[in-house]
Coordinates of C-alpha atoms and ligand atoms in Angstrom, one line a residue:
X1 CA -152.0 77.7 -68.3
X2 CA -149.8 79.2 -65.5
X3 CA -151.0 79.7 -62.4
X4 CA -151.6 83.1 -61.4
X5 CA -152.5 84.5 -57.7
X6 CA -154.4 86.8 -57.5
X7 CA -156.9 86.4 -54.6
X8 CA -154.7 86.6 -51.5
X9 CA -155.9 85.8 -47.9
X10 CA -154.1 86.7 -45.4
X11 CA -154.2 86.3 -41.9
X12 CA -152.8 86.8 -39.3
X13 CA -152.6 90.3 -40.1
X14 CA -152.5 92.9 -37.0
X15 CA -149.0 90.6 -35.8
X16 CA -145.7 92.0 -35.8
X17 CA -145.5 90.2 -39.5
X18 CA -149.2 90.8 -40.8
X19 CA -148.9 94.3 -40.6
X20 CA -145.9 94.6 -42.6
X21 CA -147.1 92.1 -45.6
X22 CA -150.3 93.9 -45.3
X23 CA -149.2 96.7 -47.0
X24 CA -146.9 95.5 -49.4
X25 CA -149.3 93.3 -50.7
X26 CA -151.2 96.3 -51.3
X27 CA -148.7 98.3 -52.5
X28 CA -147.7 95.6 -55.7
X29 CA -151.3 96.6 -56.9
X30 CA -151.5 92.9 -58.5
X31 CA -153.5 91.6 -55.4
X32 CA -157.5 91.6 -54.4
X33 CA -156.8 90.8 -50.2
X34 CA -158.7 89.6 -48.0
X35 CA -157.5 89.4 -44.2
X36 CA -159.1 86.7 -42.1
X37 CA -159.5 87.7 -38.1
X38 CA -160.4 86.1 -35.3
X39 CA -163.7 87.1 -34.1
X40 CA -162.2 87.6 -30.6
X41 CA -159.4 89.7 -32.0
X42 CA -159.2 93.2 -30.7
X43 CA -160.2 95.1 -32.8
X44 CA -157.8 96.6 -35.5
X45 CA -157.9 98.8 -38.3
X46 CA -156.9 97.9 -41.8
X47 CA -156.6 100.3 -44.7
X48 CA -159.4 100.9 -47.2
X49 CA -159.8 98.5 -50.1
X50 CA -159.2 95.5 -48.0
X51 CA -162.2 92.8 -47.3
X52 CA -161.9 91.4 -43.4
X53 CA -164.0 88.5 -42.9
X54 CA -164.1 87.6 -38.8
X55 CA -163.2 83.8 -38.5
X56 CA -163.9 80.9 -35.9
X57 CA -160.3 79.3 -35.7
X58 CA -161.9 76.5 -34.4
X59 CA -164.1 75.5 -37.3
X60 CA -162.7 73.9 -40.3
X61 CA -166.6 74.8 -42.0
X62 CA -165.9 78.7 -41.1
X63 CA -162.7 78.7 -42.2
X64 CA -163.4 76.9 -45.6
X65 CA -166.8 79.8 -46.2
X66 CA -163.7 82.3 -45.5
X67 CA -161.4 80.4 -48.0
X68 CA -163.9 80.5 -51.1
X69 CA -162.7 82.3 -54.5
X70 CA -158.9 82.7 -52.6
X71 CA -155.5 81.3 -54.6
X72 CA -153.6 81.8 -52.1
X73 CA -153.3 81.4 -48.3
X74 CA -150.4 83.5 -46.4
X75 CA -150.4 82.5 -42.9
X76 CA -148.4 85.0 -40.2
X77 CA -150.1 83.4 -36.9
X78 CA -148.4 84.3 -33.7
X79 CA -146.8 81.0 -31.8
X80 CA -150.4 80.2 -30.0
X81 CA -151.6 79.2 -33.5
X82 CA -148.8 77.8 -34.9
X83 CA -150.0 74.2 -34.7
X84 CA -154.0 73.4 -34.5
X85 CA -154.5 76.5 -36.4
X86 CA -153.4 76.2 -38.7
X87 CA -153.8 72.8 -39.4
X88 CA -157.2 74.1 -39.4
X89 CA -156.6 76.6 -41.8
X90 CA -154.5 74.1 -44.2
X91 CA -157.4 71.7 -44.3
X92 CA -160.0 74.6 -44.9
X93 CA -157.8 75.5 -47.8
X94 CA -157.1 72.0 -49.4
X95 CA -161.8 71.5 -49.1
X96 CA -162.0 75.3 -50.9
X97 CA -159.4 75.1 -53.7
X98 CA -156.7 77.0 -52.8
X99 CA -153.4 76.5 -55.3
X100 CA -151.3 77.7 -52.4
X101 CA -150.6 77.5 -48.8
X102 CA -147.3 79.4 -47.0
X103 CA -147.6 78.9 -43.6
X104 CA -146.0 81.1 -40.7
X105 CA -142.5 80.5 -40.9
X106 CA -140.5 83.6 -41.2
X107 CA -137.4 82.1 -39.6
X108 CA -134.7 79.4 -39.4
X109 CA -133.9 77.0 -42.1
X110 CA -135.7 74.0 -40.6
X111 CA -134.9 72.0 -43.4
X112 CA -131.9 72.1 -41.6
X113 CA -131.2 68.6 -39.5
X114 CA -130.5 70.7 -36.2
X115 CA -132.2 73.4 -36.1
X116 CA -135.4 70.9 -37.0
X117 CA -134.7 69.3 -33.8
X118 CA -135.3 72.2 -31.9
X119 CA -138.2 71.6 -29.2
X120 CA -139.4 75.4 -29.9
X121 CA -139.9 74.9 -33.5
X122 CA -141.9 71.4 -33.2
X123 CA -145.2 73.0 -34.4
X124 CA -143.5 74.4 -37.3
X125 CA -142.0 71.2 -38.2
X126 CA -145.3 69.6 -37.8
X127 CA -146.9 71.7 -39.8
X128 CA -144.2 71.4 -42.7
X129 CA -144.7 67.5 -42.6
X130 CA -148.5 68.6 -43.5
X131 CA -148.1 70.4 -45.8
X132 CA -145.7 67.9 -47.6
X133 CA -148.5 65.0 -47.3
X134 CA -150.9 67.6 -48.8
X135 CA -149.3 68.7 -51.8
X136 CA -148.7 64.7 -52.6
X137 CA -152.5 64.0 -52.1
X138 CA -154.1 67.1 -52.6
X139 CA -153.8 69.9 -55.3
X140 CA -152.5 72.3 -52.8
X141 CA -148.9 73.8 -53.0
X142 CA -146.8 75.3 -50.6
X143 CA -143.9 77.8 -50.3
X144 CA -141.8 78.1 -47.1
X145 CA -140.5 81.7 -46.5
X146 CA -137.2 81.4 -44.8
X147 CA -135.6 84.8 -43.7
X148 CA -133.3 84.0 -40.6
X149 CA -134.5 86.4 -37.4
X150 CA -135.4 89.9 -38.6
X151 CA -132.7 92.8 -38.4
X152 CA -134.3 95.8 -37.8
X153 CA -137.1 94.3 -35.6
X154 CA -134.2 92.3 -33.8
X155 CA -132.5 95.0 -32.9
X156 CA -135.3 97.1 -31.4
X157 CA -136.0 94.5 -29.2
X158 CA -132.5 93.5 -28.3
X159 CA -132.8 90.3 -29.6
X160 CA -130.4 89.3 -32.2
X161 CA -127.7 92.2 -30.4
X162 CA -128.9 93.4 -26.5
X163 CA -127.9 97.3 -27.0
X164 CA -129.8 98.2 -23.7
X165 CA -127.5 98.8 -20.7
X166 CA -124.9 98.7 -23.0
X167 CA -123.8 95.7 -21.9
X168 CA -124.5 93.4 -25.3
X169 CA -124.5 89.2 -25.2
X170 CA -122.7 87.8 -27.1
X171 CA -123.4 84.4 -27.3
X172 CA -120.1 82.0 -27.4
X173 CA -118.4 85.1 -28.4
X174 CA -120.3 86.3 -30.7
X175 CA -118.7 85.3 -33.8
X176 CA -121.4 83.0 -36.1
X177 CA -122.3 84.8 -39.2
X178 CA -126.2 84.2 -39.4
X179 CA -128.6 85.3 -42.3
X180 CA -131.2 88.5 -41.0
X181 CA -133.5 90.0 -43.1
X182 CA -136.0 93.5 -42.1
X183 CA -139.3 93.0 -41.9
X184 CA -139.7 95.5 -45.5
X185 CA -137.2 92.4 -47.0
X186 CA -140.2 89.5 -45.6
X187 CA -142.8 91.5 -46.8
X188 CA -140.9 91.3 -50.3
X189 CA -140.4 88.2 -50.3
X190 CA -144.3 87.3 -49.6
X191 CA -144.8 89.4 -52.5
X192 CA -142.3 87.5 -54.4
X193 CA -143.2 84.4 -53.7
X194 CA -147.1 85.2 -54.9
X195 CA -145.6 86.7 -58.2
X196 CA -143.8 83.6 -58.8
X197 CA -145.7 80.6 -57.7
X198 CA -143.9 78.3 -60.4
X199 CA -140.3 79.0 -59.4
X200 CA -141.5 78.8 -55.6
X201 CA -143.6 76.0 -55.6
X202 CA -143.3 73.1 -53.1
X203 CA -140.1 74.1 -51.8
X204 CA -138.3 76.7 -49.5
X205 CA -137.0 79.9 -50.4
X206 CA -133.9 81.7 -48.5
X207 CA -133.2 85.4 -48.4
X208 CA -131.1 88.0 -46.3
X209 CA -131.0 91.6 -46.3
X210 CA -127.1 91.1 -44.6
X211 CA -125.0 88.0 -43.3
X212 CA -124.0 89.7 -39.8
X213 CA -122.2 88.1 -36.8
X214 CA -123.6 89.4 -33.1
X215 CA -119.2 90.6 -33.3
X216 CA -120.0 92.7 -35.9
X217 CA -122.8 94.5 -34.6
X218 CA -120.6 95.0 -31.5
X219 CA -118.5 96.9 -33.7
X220 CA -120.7 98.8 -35.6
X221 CA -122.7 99.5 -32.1
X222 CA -119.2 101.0 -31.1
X223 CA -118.6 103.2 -34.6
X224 CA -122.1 104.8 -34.3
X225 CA -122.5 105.7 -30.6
X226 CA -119.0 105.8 -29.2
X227 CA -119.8 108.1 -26.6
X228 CA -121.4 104.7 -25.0
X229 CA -119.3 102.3 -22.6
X230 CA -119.7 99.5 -24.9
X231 CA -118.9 96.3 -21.8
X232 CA -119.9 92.6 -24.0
X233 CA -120.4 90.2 -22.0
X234 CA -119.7 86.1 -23.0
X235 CA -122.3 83.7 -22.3
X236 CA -122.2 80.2 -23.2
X237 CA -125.2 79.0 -24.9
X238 CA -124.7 75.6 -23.3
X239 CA -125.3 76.9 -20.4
X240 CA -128.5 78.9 -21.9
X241 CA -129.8 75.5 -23.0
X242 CA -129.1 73.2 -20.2
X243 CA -131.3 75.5 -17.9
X244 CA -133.9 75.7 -20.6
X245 CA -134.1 71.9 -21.1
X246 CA -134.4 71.8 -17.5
X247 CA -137.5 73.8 -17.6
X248 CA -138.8 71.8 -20.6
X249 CA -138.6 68.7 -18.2
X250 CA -140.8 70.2 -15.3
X251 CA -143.3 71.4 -18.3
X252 CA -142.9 74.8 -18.7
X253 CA -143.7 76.0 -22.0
X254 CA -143.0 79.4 -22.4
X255 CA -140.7 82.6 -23.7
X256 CA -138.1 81.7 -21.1
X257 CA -137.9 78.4 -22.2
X258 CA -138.2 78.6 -25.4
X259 CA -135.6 81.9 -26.1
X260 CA -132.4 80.0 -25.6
X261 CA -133.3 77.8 -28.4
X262 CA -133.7 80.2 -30.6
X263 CA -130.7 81.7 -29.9
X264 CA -128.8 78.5 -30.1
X265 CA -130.2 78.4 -33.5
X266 CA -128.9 82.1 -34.6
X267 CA -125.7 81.5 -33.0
X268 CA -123.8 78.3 -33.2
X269 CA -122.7 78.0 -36.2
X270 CA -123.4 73.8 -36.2
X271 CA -127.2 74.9 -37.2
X272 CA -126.1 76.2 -40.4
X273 CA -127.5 79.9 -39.2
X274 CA -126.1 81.8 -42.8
X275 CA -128.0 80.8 -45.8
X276 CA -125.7 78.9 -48.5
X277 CA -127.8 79.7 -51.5
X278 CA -130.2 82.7 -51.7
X279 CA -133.8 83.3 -53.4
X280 CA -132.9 87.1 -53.3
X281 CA -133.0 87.6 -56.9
X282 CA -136.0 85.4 -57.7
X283 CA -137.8 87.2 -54.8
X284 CA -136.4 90.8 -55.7
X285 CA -135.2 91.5 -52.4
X286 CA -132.0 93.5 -51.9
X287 CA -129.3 93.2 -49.5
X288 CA -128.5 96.1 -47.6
X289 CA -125.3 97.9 -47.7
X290 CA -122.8 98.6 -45.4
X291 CA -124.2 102.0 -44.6
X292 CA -127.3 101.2 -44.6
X293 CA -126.6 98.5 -42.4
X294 CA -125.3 101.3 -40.1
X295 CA -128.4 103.5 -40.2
X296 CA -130.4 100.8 -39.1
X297 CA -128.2 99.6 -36.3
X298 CA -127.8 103.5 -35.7
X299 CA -131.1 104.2 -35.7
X300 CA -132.4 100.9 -33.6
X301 CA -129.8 100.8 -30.6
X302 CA -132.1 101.0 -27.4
X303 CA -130.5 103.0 -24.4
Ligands
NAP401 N1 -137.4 85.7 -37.5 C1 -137.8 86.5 -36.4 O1 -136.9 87.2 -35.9 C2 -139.2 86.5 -36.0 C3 -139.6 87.4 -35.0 C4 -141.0 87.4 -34.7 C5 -141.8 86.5 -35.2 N2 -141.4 85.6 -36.1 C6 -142.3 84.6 -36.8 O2 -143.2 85.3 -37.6 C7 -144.5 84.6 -37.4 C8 -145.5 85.7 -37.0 O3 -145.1 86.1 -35.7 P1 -145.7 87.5 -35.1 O4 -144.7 87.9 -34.1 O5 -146.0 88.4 -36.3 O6 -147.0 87.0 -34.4 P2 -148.0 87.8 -33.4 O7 -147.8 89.2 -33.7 O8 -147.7 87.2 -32.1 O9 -149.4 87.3 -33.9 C9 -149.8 87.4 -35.2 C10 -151.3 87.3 -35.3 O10 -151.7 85.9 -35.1 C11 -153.1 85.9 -34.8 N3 -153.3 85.0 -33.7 C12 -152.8 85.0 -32.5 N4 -153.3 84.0 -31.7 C13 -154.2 83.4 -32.5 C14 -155.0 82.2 -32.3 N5 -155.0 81.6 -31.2 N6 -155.8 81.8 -33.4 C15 -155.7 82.5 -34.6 N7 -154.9 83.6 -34.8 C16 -154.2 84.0 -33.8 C17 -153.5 87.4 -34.4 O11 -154.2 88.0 -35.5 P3 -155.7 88.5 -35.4 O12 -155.8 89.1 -34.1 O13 -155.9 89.4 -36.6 O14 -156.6 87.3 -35.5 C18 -152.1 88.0 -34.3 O15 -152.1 89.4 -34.6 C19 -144.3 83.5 -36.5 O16 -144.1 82.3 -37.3 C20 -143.0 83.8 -35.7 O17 -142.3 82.7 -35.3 C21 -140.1 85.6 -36.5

């Protein structure tokens, strides 16, 4: 019989992520969801019609209780859960029968050699390796949901293109063409992935809302504010790195460390940053176009 998903837990779900697959889960009406919260979490609100069960993290028993009756596990933990966690949460789900784990990607290729390498995405890679070993021993499945760094949300917080001050990064010139995706497009593709478990099963799916270079952004920055100085400024992402490795060595794990990886990741084209084959179809996800492209960079550019 095929495998159908309809009990959906999801947790995670007040992040930057969870609140966006949240209601498109919702939304494609084929879903009973149930949101898993820390007991500690503050506390957040959550529409009607959806069950919140408060979890321990820390307890594989609590988690597994949480897990029972649910097909499928979608995981959108922040980076302090990324590892143990989740772990946590992968062997709750394998003990309470669930047909299918995706865990909190949302990201980078990291099937990709370099990118994999990556110190900031260790946990991730970790966790990947998991899930592997647990869909050969266990019944459990897994999808990873690859979506490069998110458009709109990147450029609100002057991430994949720093608007603010006008005075945009762009990293070794800016030219690398890199896959981005909105948060709406993940949310799809969550939804896609749960609609489709046998095309998606055990393996990685790759989307994009637009292939963009930080170059091209520039340009569009200048088309739809022009009454802006627009002054880019080169910086190498070497030199981004060899300070951040430096801080690695003295043990400092944190955003400042971490950041210039990332953006090596987005940016050098050696990491394979633009997606070679696309799930878009599969996933019914569209790209955006041109003008919509536009509207959001229009619409997103801080001051
Ligand atoms: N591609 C991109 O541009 C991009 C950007 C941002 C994030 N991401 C990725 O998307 C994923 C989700 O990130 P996010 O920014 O949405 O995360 P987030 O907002 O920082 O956190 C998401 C949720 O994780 C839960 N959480 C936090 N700490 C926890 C802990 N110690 N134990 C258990 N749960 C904990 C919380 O939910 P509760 O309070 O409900 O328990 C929190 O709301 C990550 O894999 C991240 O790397 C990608």
């Amino acid at each position: 019989m095929a495998t159908v998903l309809k009990n959906v837990a999801l947790v995670g779900a007040s992040g930057n992520v969870g609140k966006v697959v949240l209601p498109a889960l919702l939304a494609a009406n084929k879903f009973t969801v149930t949101v898993l919260r820390r007991a500690s979490s503050s506390p957040s609100t959550f529409p009607d019609g959806v069950r919140v069960v408060d979890v321990d993290f820390s307890s594989v028993e609590s988690l597994t209780a949480a897990l029972a009756g649910q097909d499928a596990v979608v995981s959108t933990v922040g980076s302090a859960a990324l590892k143990d966690e989740q772990k946590r949460l992968i062997d709750a789900a394998v003990a309470a029968g669930v047909k299918r784990f995706l865990p909190s990607e949302f990201g980078c290729d990291l099937t990709k050699e370099l990118p994999a390498k990556l110190p900031v995405f260790a946990a991730k890679v970790e966790i990947t390796r998991y899930l592997e070993d647990k869909a050969k021993t266990t019944p459990l499945t897994y999808t990873l949901v690859y979506s490069g760094p998110f458009f709109d949300w990147g450029l609100q917080y002057n991430f994949i293109f720093k608007s603010a001050g006008s005075k945009p990064v762009l990293y070794d010139g800016g030219n690398t063409v890199f896959s981005s995706s909105t948060l709406d497009a993940v949310a799809q593709a969550v939804v896609g992935v749960l609609l489709k478990p046998e095309e998606t099963k055990n393996r990685a799916v790759r989307f994009q809302s637009v292939a963009i270079s930080q170059r091209q952004l520039l340009d569009i920055a200048k088309e739809v504010a022009p009454e802006r100085d627009w002054q880019p400024e080169v910086v190498k992402l070497d030199d981004l790195t060899k300070a951040a490795d430096e801080r690695l060595a003295k043990g400092l794990f944190d955003q400042e460390t971490f950041t210039p990886y990332i953006l090596r990741a987005i940016n050098d084209e050696r990491y394979e940053p633009k997606f070679e084959k696309l799930d878009n179809e599969l996933l019914g996800i569209k790209q955006l176009t041109q003008e919509e492209v536009k509207a959001i960079v229009k619409k997103t550019l801080s001051d």
